[in-house]
Amino acid sequence: MFGLVSVTGTDARNFLQGQLTQDVATVTGEHSPLAAWCTPRGRVQALLRLLAEDDGIGLVLPAELLADVVTGLERYRLRASVEFRRADPDWSAQAVANQTDLELLRARGLLPPARRDASRRRDGVTAVTVDPDGRVVEIYATRPALAAAGLSFTAPLCAADWQAGRIAAGIADVVPATSARFTPHMLNLDRLGAVSFDKGCYAGQEIIARTQHLGSAKRRIAHFRAAAPLAIGDAVQLDGTSVGEVVAAADRDALALLPVELHGRELHAGRVRLEPVSVSPESR
């Protein structure tokens, strides 16, 4: 589901600071925020989770985008002292949500606070809270590091349940079908803390900042629960007229991009009824 590339070298943080929407200076062992890598036109090419590492910054993203992102970032490296290293084959990403596994993390000193993007890192294992309520925690580590930490989970989330948990947290993962199509505001990344409006320049910054200052995001994603499974790209309709599309889906949970005035309305995707799901105030 996810892959990792480590960005190392003496210029690693400065390099990423000029590429990503996030203020890389905020990345620590206790804070692992989201960030977007955008085109010059301000479209999100990839959504990344940033991890503090001993010798640099780790970028966690959908595995199917990893090669393209590395190739794209390398084009901007020029003379900077930066290296890109893909994770060892025994590296893994997983998520837990049941009380037994969360208590195991607590016992090992690895349970982050119930706060979005909060993290705990020790002995090569990083755990990150996905949602504001701490219901889902992601764990990134090599298998030997997990074993050394005594972390053997009873019920790690399957891919569909994990994706549903991310959707419930308002996260629309960018995949090849959606790469470079949407702005950060369309994906609510400004509301998820993935965009810094106080840092210096980065790719697409001028367009993104203009949208923020004008308050002109007319389309955003909203969470819906469907009467039947949906897929990315499914059209969303109101009274038979197309008004948006599904940009993230896990079985019957979906995030759909549509005009903000239609958020909270019951809609359809073909014959499938879509019921709006309320979101936490932090995500509005």
PDB file of C-alpha atoms in Angstrom:
ATOM      1  CA  MET A   1       0.000   0.000   0.000  1.00  0.00           C
ATOM      2  CA  PHE A   2       2.750   2.460   0.954  1.00  0.00           C
ATOM      3  CA  GLY A   3       6.449   2.803   0.226  1.00  0.00           C
ATOM      4  CA  LEU A   4       9.255   4.851   1.732  1.00  0.00           C
ATOM      5  CA  VAL A   5      12.079   6.908   0.298  1.00  0.00           C
ATOM      6  CA  SER A   6      14.638   8.478   2.630  1.00  0.00           C
ATOM      7  CA  VAL A   7      16.028  11.872   1.624  1.00  0.00           C
ATOM      8  CA  THR A   8      19.483  12.313   3.117  1.00  0.00           C
ATOM      9  CA  GLY A   9      22.511  14.575   2.787  1.00  0.00           C
ATOM     10  CA  THR A  10      23.582  17.906   4.242  1.00  0.00           C
ATOM     11  CA  ASP A  11      21.085  19.782   2.065  1.00  0.00           C
ATOM     12  CA  ALA A  12      18.163  17.364   2.540  1.00  0.00           C
ATOM     13  CA  ARG A  13      15.914  19.571   4.670  1.00  0.00           C
ATOM     14  CA  ASN A  14      16.636  22.735   2.671  1.00  0.00           C
ATOM     15  CA  PHE A  15      15.984  20.866  -0.555  1.00  0.00           C
ATOM     16  CA  LEU A  16      12.615  19.544   0.621  1.00  0.00           C
ATOM     17  CA  GLN A  17      11.736  22.960   2.029  1.00  0.00           C
ATOM     18  CA  GLY A  18      11.874  24.285  -1.520  1.00  0.00           C
ATOM     19  CA  GLN A  19       9.794  21.422  -2.945  1.00  0.00           C
ATOM     20  CA  LEU A  20       6.966  20.657  -0.506  1.00  0.00           C
ATOM     21  CA  THR A  21       3.977  22.570   0.855  1.00  0.00           C
ATOM     22  CA  GLN A  22       4.900  21.667   4.443  1.00  0.00           C
ATOM     23  CA  ASP A  23       7.362  23.534   6.658  1.00  0.00           C
ATOM     24  CA  VAL A  24       9.984  20.795   6.928  1.00  0.00           C
ATOM     25  CA  ALA A  25      11.437  22.459  10.031  1.00  0.00           C
ATOM     26  CA  THR A  26       8.397  21.229  11.981  1.00  0.00           C
ATOM     27  CA  VAL A  27       9.149  17.550  11.337  1.00  0.00           C
ATOM     28  CA  THR A  28      10.363  15.828  14.508  1.00  0.00           C
ATOM     29  CA  GLY A  29      10.076  12.484  16.219  1.00  0.00           C
ATOM     30  CA  GLU A  30       6.885  13.804  17.812  1.00  0.00           C
ATOM     31  CA  HIS A  31       5.365  15.464  14.739  1.00  0.00           C
ATOM     32  CA  SER A  32       5.023  13.661  11.385  1.00  0.00           C
ATOM     33  CA  PRO A  33       2.822  15.883   9.212  1.00  0.00           C
ATOM     34  CA  LEU A  34       1.414  15.471   5.744  1.00  0.00           C
ATOM     35  CA  ALA A  35       2.850  17.435   2.808  1.00  0.00           C
ATOM     36  CA  ALA A  36       2.085  17.822  -0.863  1.00  0.00           C
ATOM     37  CA  TRP A  37       4.507  17.878  -3.775  1.00  0.00           C
ATOM     38  CA  CYS A  38       2.894  20.042  -6.433  1.00  0.00           C
ATOM     39  CA  THR A  39       3.338  21.003 -10.053  1.00  0.00           C
ATOM     40  CA  PRO A  40       4.266  24.612 -10.900  1.00  0.00           C
ATOM     41  CA  ARG A  41       0.530  25.113 -11.543  1.00  0.00           C
ATOM     42  CA  GLY A  42      -0.276  24.136  -7.962  1.00  0.00           C
ATOM     43  CA  ARG A  43      -1.675  20.655  -8.643  1.00  0.00           C
ATOM     44  CA  VAL A  44      -0.869  17.891  -6.162  1.00  0.00           C
ATOM     45  CA  GLN A  45       1.407  15.288  -7.710  1.00  0.00           C
ATOM     46  CA  ALA A  46       1.813  13.315  -4.484  1.00  0.00           C
ATOM     47  CA  LEU A  47       0.629  13.421  -0.895  1.00  0.00           C
ATOM     48  CA  LEU A  48       3.385  12.445   1.528  1.00  0.00           C
ATOM     49  CA  ARG A  49       3.766  11.631   5.196  1.00  0.00           C
ATOM     50  CA  LEU A  50       7.026  13.159   6.501  1.00  0.00           C
ATOM     51  CA  LEU A  51       9.023  11.177   9.054  1.00  0.00           C
ATOM     52  CA  ALA A  52      12.045  12.310  11.049  1.00  0.00           C
ATOM     53  CA  GLU A  53      14.964   9.924  10.516  1.00  0.00           C
ATOM     54  CA  ASP A  54      18.440   9.801  12.025  1.00  0.00           C
ATOM     55  CA  ASP A  55      20.085  11.153   8.881  1.00  0.00           C
ATOM     56  CA  GLY A  56      17.283  12.884   7.002  1.00  0.00           C
ATOM     57  CA  ILE A  57      13.574  12.892   6.229  1.00  0.00           C
ATOM     58  CA  GLY A  58      11.472   9.899   5.218  1.00  0.00           C
ATOM     59  CA  LEU A  59       8.731  10.319   2.618  1.00  0.00           C
ATOM     60  CA  VAL A  60       5.867   7.815   2.907  1.00  0.00           C
ATOM     61  CA  LEU A  61       3.531   7.647  -0.092  1.00  0.00           C
ATOM     62  CA  PRO A  62       1.522   5.145  -2.145  1.00  0.00           C
ATOM     63  CA  ALA A  63       3.937   2.580  -3.536  1.00  0.00           C
ATOM     64  CA  GLU A  64       2.705   2.999  -7.128  1.00  0.00           C
ATOM     65  CA  LEU A  65       3.836   6.657  -7.148  1.00  0.00           C
ATOM     66  CA  LEU A  66       7.196   6.190  -5.466  1.00  0.00           C
ATOM     67  CA  ALA A  67       9.344   5.737  -8.593  1.00  0.00           C
ATOM     68  CA  ASP A  68       7.822   8.755 -10.373  1.00  0.00           C
ATOM     69  CA  VAL A  69       8.227  10.986  -7.314  1.00  0.00           C
ATOM     70  CA  VAL A  70      11.888  10.033  -6.854  1.00  0.00           C
ATOM     71  CA  THR A  71      12.581  10.634 -10.547  1.00  0.00           C
ATOM     72  CA  GLY A  72      10.789  13.981 -10.414  1.00  0.00           C
ATOM     73  CA  LEU A  73      12.578  15.196  -7.291  1.00  0.00           C
ATOM     74  CA  GLU A  74      15.939  14.170  -8.697  1.00  0.00           C
ATOM     75  CA  ARG A  75      15.415  16.613 -11.578  1.00  0.00           C
ATOM     76  CA  TYR A  76      15.516  19.488  -9.105  1.00  0.00           C
ATOM     77  CA  ARG A  77      18.527  18.291  -7.134  1.00  0.00           C
ATOM     78  CA  LEU A  78      21.092  20.120  -9.301  1.00  0.00           C
ATOM     79  CA  ARG A  79      24.222  20.573  -7.143  1.00  0.00           C
ATOM     80  CA  ALA A  80      22.536  20.080  -3.776  1.00  0.00           C
ATOM     81  CA  SER A  81      24.026  17.470  -1.460  1.00  0.00           C
ATOM     82  CA  VAL A  82      20.937  15.236  -1.465  1.00  0.00           C
ATOM     83  CA  GLU A  83      20.503  11.497  -1.898  1.00  0.00           C
ATOM     84  CA  PHE A  84      17.349   9.431  -2.358  1.00  0.00           C
ATOM     85  CA  ARG A  85      17.326   5.945  -0.841  1.00  0.00           C
ATOM     86  CA  ARG A  86      14.407   3.573  -1.121  1.00  0.00           C
ATOM     87  CA  ALA A  87      13.481   1.536   1.916  1.00  0.00           C
ATOM     88  CA  ASP A  88      14.938  -1.897   2.547  1.00  0.00           C
ATOM     89  CA  PRO A  89      12.750  -4.790   1.343  1.00  0.00           C
ATOM     90  CA  ASP A  90      11.916  -5.658   4.955  1.00  0.00           C
ATOM     91  CA  TRP A  91      10.434  -2.210   5.650  1.00  0.00           C
ATOM     92  CA  SER A  92       6.683  -2.222   6.202  1.00  0.00           C
ATOM     93  CA  ALA A  93       3.784   0.108   6.892  1.00  0.00           C
ATOM     94  CA  GLN A  94       0.727  -1.015   8.807  1.00  0.00           C
ATOM     95  CA  ALA A  95      -2.089   0.426  10.894  1.00  0.00           C
ATOM     96  CA  VAL A  96      -3.891  -0.602  14.056  1.00  0.00           C
ATOM     97  CA  ALA A  97      -7.139   0.525  15.635  1.00  0.00           C
ATOM     98  CA  ASN A  98      -8.185  -2.081  18.218  1.00  0.00           C
ATOM     99  CA  GLN A  99      -7.627  -1.447  21.899  1.00  0.00           C
ATOM    100  CA  THR A 100      -5.289  -4.393  22.444  1.00  0.00           C
ATOM    101  CA  ASP A 101      -2.832  -3.222  19.809  1.00  0.00           C
ATOM    102  CA  LEU A 102      -3.051   0.405  20.922  1.00  0.00           C
ATOM    103  CA  GLU A 103      -2.277  -0.682  24.479  1.00  0.00           C
ATOM    104  CA  LEU A 104       0.715  -2.653  23.184  1.00  0.00           C
ATOM    105  CA  LEU A 105       2.041   0.546  21.620  1.00  0.00           C
ATOM    106  CA  ARG A 106       1.470   2.344  24.910  1.00  0.00           C
ATOM    107  CA  ALA A 107       3.372  -0.341  26.827  1.00  0.00           C
ATOM    108  CA  ARG A 108       6.316   0.057  24.437  1.00  0.00           C
ATOM    109  CA  GLY A 109       6.297   3.858  24.741  1.00  0.00           C
ATOM    110  CA  LEU A 110       5.164   4.239  21.143  1.00  0.00           C
ATOM    111  CA  LEU A 111       1.546   5.363  21.419  1.00  0.00           C
ATOM    112  CA  PRO A 112       1.264   8.947  20.108  1.00  0.00           C
ATOM    113  CA  PRO A 113      -1.190  11.428  21.651  1.00  0.00           C
ATOM    114  CA  ALA A 114      -4.719  11.519  20.236  1.00  0.00           C
ATOM    115  CA  ARG A 115      -3.859  14.391  17.927  1.00  0.00           C
ATOM    116  CA  ARG A 116      -3.580  14.427  14.147  1.00  0.00           C
ATOM    117  CA  ASP A 117       0.028  13.877  12.958  1.00  0.00           C
ATOM    118  CA  ALA A 118       1.355  13.265  16.479  1.00  0.00           C
ATOM    119  CA  SER A 119       4.090  10.645  16.471  1.00  0.00           C
ATOM    120  CA  ARG A 120       6.427   8.612  18.637  1.00  0.00           C
ATOM    121  CA  ARG A 121       9.767   7.340  17.413  1.00  0.00           C
ATOM    122  CA  ARG A 122      12.271   5.014  19.054  1.00  0.00           C
ATOM    123  CA  ASP A 123      14.713   2.302  17.937  1.00  0.00           C
ATOM    124  CA  GLY A 124      13.761   2.592  14.268  1.00  0.00           C
ATOM    125  CA  VAL A 125       9.982   2.413  14.797  1.00  0.00           C
ATOM    126  CA  THR A 126       7.706   5.399  14.100  1.00  0.00           C
ATOM    127  CA  ALA A 127       4.025   5.445  15.084  1.00  0.00           C
ATOM    128  CA  VAL A 128       1.750   8.230  13.817  1.00  0.00           C
ATOM    129  CA  THR A 129      -1.801   9.212  14.750  1.00  0.00           C
ATOM    130  CA  VAL A 130      -3.967   9.547  11.648  1.00  0.00           C
ATOM    131  CA  ASP A 131      -7.083  11.253  13.024  1.00  0.00           C
ATOM    132  CA  PRO A 132      -7.839  13.882  15.690  1.00  0.00           C
ATOM    133  CA  ASP A 133      -9.358  11.279  18.034  1.00  0.00           C
ATOM    134  CA  GLY A 134      -6.492   8.785  17.901  1.00  0.00           C
ATOM    135  CA  ARG A 135      -8.635   5.933  16.582  1.00  0.00           C
ATOM    136  CA  VAL A 136      -6.120   4.866  13.909  1.00  0.00           C
ATOM    137  CA  VAL A 137      -2.345   4.705  14.369  1.00  0.00           C
ATOM    138  CA  GLU A 138       0.081   3.908  11.551  1.00  0.00           C
ATOM    139  CA  ILE A 139       3.373   2.137  12.236  1.00  0.00           C
ATOM    140  CA  TYR A 140       6.436   2.378  10.008  1.00  0.00           C
ATOM    141  CA  ALA A 141       9.467   0.160  10.604  1.00  0.00           C
ATOM    142  CA  THR A 142      11.552  -2.712   9.324  1.00  0.00           C
ATOM    143  CA  ARG A 143      10.495  -6.160  10.462  1.00  0.00           C
ATOM    144  CA  PRO A 144      13.651  -6.612  12.579  1.00  0.00           C
ATOM    145  CA  ALA A 145      12.913  -3.285  14.320  1.00  0.00           C
ATOM    146  CA  LEU A 146       9.360  -4.392  15.050  1.00  0.00           C
ATOM    147  CA  ALA A 147      10.607  -7.674  16.474  1.00  0.00           C
ATOM    148  CA  ALA A 148      13.236  -5.950  18.613  1.00  0.00           C
ATOM    149  CA  ALA A 149      10.535  -3.621  19.991  1.00  0.00           C
ATOM    150  CA  GLY A 150       8.275  -6.556  20.824  1.00  0.00           C
ATOM    151  CA  LEU A 151       5.550  -5.369  18.457  1.00  0.00           C
ATOM    152  CA  SER A 152       3.434  -8.228  17.177  1.00  0.00           C
ATOM    153  CA  PHE A 153      -0.069  -6.921  16.541  1.00  0.00           C
ATOM    154  CA  THR A 154      -3.176  -9.020  17.022  1.00  0.00           C
ATOM    155  CA  ALA A 155      -5.357  -7.365  14.374  1.00  0.00           C
ATOM    156  CA  PRO A 156      -3.606  -4.940  12.017  1.00  0.00           C
ATOM    157  CA  LEU A 157      -6.066  -3.285   9.677  1.00  0.00           C
ATOM    158  CA  CYS A 158      -6.598  -4.796   6.241  1.00  0.00           C
ATOM    159  CA  ALA A 159      -6.026  -2.474   3.298  1.00  0.00           C
ATOM    160  CA  ALA A 160      -9.719  -1.633   2.883  1.00  0.00           C
ATOM    161  CA  ASP A 161     -10.284  -0.841   6.563  1.00  0.00           C
ATOM    162  CA  TRP A 162      -7.054   1.154   6.709  1.00  0.00           C
ATOM    163  CA  GLN A 163      -8.120   3.200   3.693  1.00  0.00           C
ATOM    164  CA  ALA A 164     -11.555   3.718   5.228  1.00  0.00           C
ATOM    165  CA  GLY A 165      -9.892   5.034   8.377  1.00  0.00           C
ATOM    166  CA  ARG A 166      -7.874   7.517   6.341  1.00  0.00           C
ATOM    167  CA  ILE A 167     -11.002   8.608   4.476  1.00  0.00           C
ATOM    168  CA  ALA A 168     -12.810   9.123   7.796  1.00  0.00           C
ATOM    169  CA  ALA A 169      -9.873  11.342   8.797  1.00  0.00           C
ATOM    170  CA  GLY A 170     -10.402  13.373   5.619  1.00  0.00           C
ATOM    171  CA  ILE A 171      -7.308  12.107   3.800  1.00  0.00           C
ATOM    172  CA  ALA A 172      -7.638  11.586   0.045  1.00  0.00           C
ATOM    173  CA  ASP A 173      -4.550   9.649  -0.974  1.00  0.00           C
ATOM    174  CA  VAL A 174      -3.199  10.714  -4.357  1.00  0.00           C
ATOM    175  CA  VAL A 175      -2.768   7.786  -6.752  1.00  0.00           C
ATOM    176  CA  PRO A 176      -1.780   7.672 -10.446  1.00  0.00           C
ATOM    177  CA  ALA A 177      -5.401   8.292 -11.529  1.00  0.00           C
ATOM    178  CA  THR A 178      -5.606  11.493  -9.459  1.00  0.00           C
ATOM    179  CA  SER A 179      -2.012  12.751  -9.568  1.00  0.00           C
ATOM    180  CA  ALA A 180      -1.585  16.358 -10.780  1.00  0.00           C
ATOM    181  CA  ARG A 181      -5.352  16.892 -11.078  1.00  0.00           C
ATOM    182  CA  PHE A 182      -6.345  18.699  -7.899  1.00  0.00           C
ATOM    183  CA  THR A 183      -5.114  21.643  -5.860  1.00  0.00           C
ATOM    184  CA  PRO A 184      -4.314  21.326  -2.136  1.00  0.00           C
ATOM    185  CA  HIS A 185      -7.465  23.289  -1.277  1.00  0.00           C
ATOM    186  CA  MET A 186      -9.644  20.911  -3.298  1.00  0.00           C
ATOM    187  CA  LEU A 187      -8.241  18.040  -1.200  1.00  0.00           C
ATOM    188  CA  ASN A 188      -8.653  20.021   2.050  1.00  0.00           C
ATOM    189  CA  LEU A 189      -4.907  19.872   2.664  1.00  0.00           C
ATOM    190  CA  ASP A 190      -4.993  23.393   4.069  1.00  0.00           C
ATOM    191  CA  ARG A 191      -7.430  22.128   6.714  1.00  0.00           C
ATOM    192  CA  LEU A 192      -5.324  19.031   7.413  1.00  0.00           C
ATOM    193  CA  GLY A 193      -2.251  21.094   8.262  1.00  0.00           C
ATOM    194  CA  ALA A 194      -0.372  19.932   5.164  1.00  0.00           C
ATOM    195  CA  VAL A 195       0.252  23.432   3.790  1.00  0.00           C
ATOM    196  CA  SER A 196       2.366  26.133   5.405  1.00  0.00           C
ATOM    197  CA  PHE A 197       1.508  29.674   4.354  1.00  0.00           C
ATOM    198  CA  ASP A 198       4.424  31.209   6.258  1.00  0.00           C
ATOM    199  CA  LYS A 199       7.401  29.416   4.690  1.00  0.00           C
ATOM    200  CA  GLY A 200       9.364  30.389   1.607  1.00  0.00           C
ATOM    201  CA  CYS A 201       8.785  29.484  -2.014  1.00  0.00           C
ATOM    202  CA  TYR A 202       8.064  25.998  -3.344  1.00  0.00           C
ATOM    203  CA  ALA A 203       6.605  24.591  -6.539  1.00  0.00           C
ATOM    204  CA  GLY A 204       3.090  25.970  -7.054  1.00  0.00           C
ATOM    205  CA  GLN A 205       3.325  28.270  -4.016  1.00  0.00           C
ATOM    206  CA  GLU A 206       2.117  31.429  -5.757  1.00  0.00           C
ATOM    207  CA  ILE A 207      -1.100  29.840  -6.994  1.00  0.00           C
ATOM    208  CA  ILE A 208      -1.782  28.057  -3.699  1.00  0.00           C
ATOM    209  CA  ALA A 209      -1.196  31.230  -1.680  1.00  0.00           C
ATOM    210  CA  ARG A 210      -3.482  33.221  -3.978  1.00  0.00           C
ATOM    211  CA  THR A 211      -6.301  30.715  -3.463  1.00  0.00           C
ATOM    212  CA  GLN A 212      -5.829  30.945   0.299  1.00  0.00           C
ATOM    213  CA  HIS A 213      -5.787  34.721   0.441  1.00  0.00           C
ATOM    214  CA  LEU A 214      -8.748  35.132  -1.889  1.00  0.00           C
ATOM    215  CA  GLY A 215     -10.747  32.427  -0.111  1.00  0.00           C
ATOM    216  CA  SER A 216     -11.761  31.159  -3.525  1.00  0.00           C
ATOM    217  CA  ALA A 217     -11.816  27.375  -3.081  1.00  0.00           C
ATOM    218  CA  LYS A 218     -15.187  26.711  -4.673  1.00  0.00           C
ATOM    219  CA  ARG A 219     -14.796  22.921  -4.757  1.00  0.00           C
ATOM    220  CA  ARG A 220     -13.624  20.710  -1.900  1.00  0.00           C
ATOM    221  CA  ILE A 221     -13.843  17.064  -0.934  1.00  0.00           C
ATOM    222  CA  ALA A 222     -16.546  15.784   1.411  1.00  0.00           C
ATOM    223  CA  HIS A 223     -17.055  12.430   3.112  1.00  0.00           C
ATOM    224  CA  PHE A 224     -19.986  10.250   2.014  1.00  0.00           C
ATOM    225  CA  ARG A 225     -21.198   6.757   2.845  1.00  0.00           C
ATOM    226  CA  ALA A 226     -22.598   4.917  -0.127  1.00  0.00           C
ATOM    227  CA  ALA A 227     -25.307   2.295  -0.435  1.00  0.00           C
ATOM    228  CA  ALA A 228     -22.919   0.177  -2.535  1.00  0.00           C
ATOM    229  CA  PRO A 229     -19.152   0.121  -3.190  1.00  0.00           C
ATOM    230  CA  LEU A 230     -17.713   3.011  -5.212  1.00  0.00           C
ATOM    231  CA  ALA A 231     -14.525   3.555  -7.195  1.00  0.00           C
ATOM    232  CA  ILE A 232     -12.259   6.512  -7.906  1.00  0.00           C
ATOM    233  CA  GLY A 233     -13.565   8.453 -10.880  1.00  0.00           C
ATOM    234  CA  ASP A 234     -17.244   7.621 -10.353  1.00  0.00           C
ATOM    235  CA  ALA A 235     -19.394  10.613 -11.236  1.00  0.00           C
ATOM    236  CA  VAL A 236     -21.471  12.236  -8.498  1.00  0.00           C
ATOM    237  CA  GLN A 237     -24.874  13.620  -9.450  1.00  0.00           C
ATOM    238  CA  LEU A 238     -27.573  15.848  -8.048  1.00  0.00           C
ATOM    239  CA  ASP A 239     -30.996  15.275  -9.639  1.00  0.00           C
ATOM    240  CA  GLY A 240     -29.302  13.518 -12.557  1.00  0.00           C
ATOM    241  CA  THR A 241     -26.798  16.297 -13.239  1.00  0.00           C
ATOM    242  CA  SER A 242     -23.094  15.610 -12.739  1.00  0.00           C
ATOM    243  CA  VAL A 243     -21.693  17.828  -9.976  1.00  0.00           C
ATOM    244  CA  GLY A 244     -18.462  16.092  -8.975  1.00  0.00           C
ATOM    245  CA  GLU A 245     -16.479  12.885  -8.761  1.00  0.00           C
ATOM    246  CA  VAL A 246     -15.162  10.340  -6.300  1.00  0.00           C
ATOM    247  CA  VAL A 247     -11.461  10.930  -5.555  1.00  0.00           C
ATOM    248  CA  ALA A 248     -10.942   8.313  -2.817  1.00  0.00           C
ATOM    249  CA  ALA A 249     -12.934   5.193  -2.016  1.00  0.00           C
ATOM    250  CA  ALA A 250     -12.834   2.193   0.297  1.00  0.00           C
ATOM    251  CA  ASP A 251     -15.844  -0.055  -0.109  1.00  0.00           C
ATOM    252  CA  ARG A 252     -18.764   2.221   0.878  1.00  0.00           C
ATOM    253  CA  ASP A 253     -16.765   5.118   2.271  1.00  0.00           C
ATOM    254  CA  ALA A 254     -15.778   7.807  -0.203  1.00  0.00           C
ATOM    255  CA  LEU A 255     -14.437  11.315  -0.530  1.00  0.00           C
ATOM    256  CA  ALA A 256     -16.032  13.213  -3.380  1.00  0.00           C
ATOM    257  CA  LEU A 257     -14.949  16.518  -4.893  1.00  0.00           C
ATOM    258  CA  LEU A 258     -17.893  18.836  -5.465  1.00  0.00           C
ATOM    259  CA  PRO A 259     -19.014  22.447  -4.993  1.00  0.00           C
ATOM    260  CA  VAL A 260     -18.905  23.436  -1.335  1.00  0.00           C
ATOM    261  CA  GLU A 261     -22.562  24.510  -1.394  1.00  0.00           C
ATOM    262  CA  LEU A 262     -23.512  20.867  -2.013  1.00  0.00           C
ATOM    263  CA  HIS A 263     -21.676  19.539   1.038  1.00  0.00           C
ATOM    264  CA  GLY A 264     -24.189  17.985   3.393  1.00  0.00           C
ATOM    265  CA  ARG A 265     -26.639  17.145   0.597  1.00  0.00           C
ATOM    266  CA  GLU A 266     -27.729  13.619  -0.256  1.00  0.00           C
ATOM    267  CA  LEU A 267     -26.358  12.831  -3.716  1.00  0.00           C
ATOM    268  CA  HIS A 268     -26.006   9.861  -6.055  1.00  0.00           C
ATOM    269  CA  ALA A 269     -23.312   8.061  -8.024  1.00  0.00           C
ATOM    270  CA  GLY A 270     -25.337   6.441 -10.756  1.00  0.00           C
ATOM    271  CA  ARG A 271     -28.077   4.626  -8.863  1.00  0.00           C
ATOM    272  CA  VAL A 272     -26.047   4.492  -5.645  1.00  0.00           C
ATOM    273  CA  ARG A 273     -27.246   6.833  -2.912  1.00  0.00           C
ATOM    274  CA  LEU A 274     -24.568   8.893  -1.126  1.00  0.00           C
ATOM    275  CA  GLU A 275     -25.278  10.039   2.392  1.00  0.00           C
ATOM    276  CA  PRO A 276     -23.094  12.825   3.809  1.00  0.00           C
ATOM    277  CA  VAL A 277     -20.971  11.983   6.842  1.00  0.00           C
ATOM    278  CA  SER A 278     -20.320  14.741   9.337  1.00  0.00           C
ATOM    279  CA  VAL A 279     -16.688  15.660   9.915  1.00  0.00           C
ATOM    280  CA  SER A 280     -14.878  16.937  12.980  1.00  0.00           C
ATOM    281  CA  PRO A 281     -14.605  20.739  13.350  1.00  0.00           C
ATOM    282  CA  GLU A 282     -10.846  20.413  12.808  1.00  0.00           C
ATOM    283  CA  SER A 283     -11.429  19.240   9.248  1.00  0.00           C
ATOM    284  CA  ARG A 284     -13.979  21.873   8.232  1.00  0.00           C
TER     285      ARG A 284
END
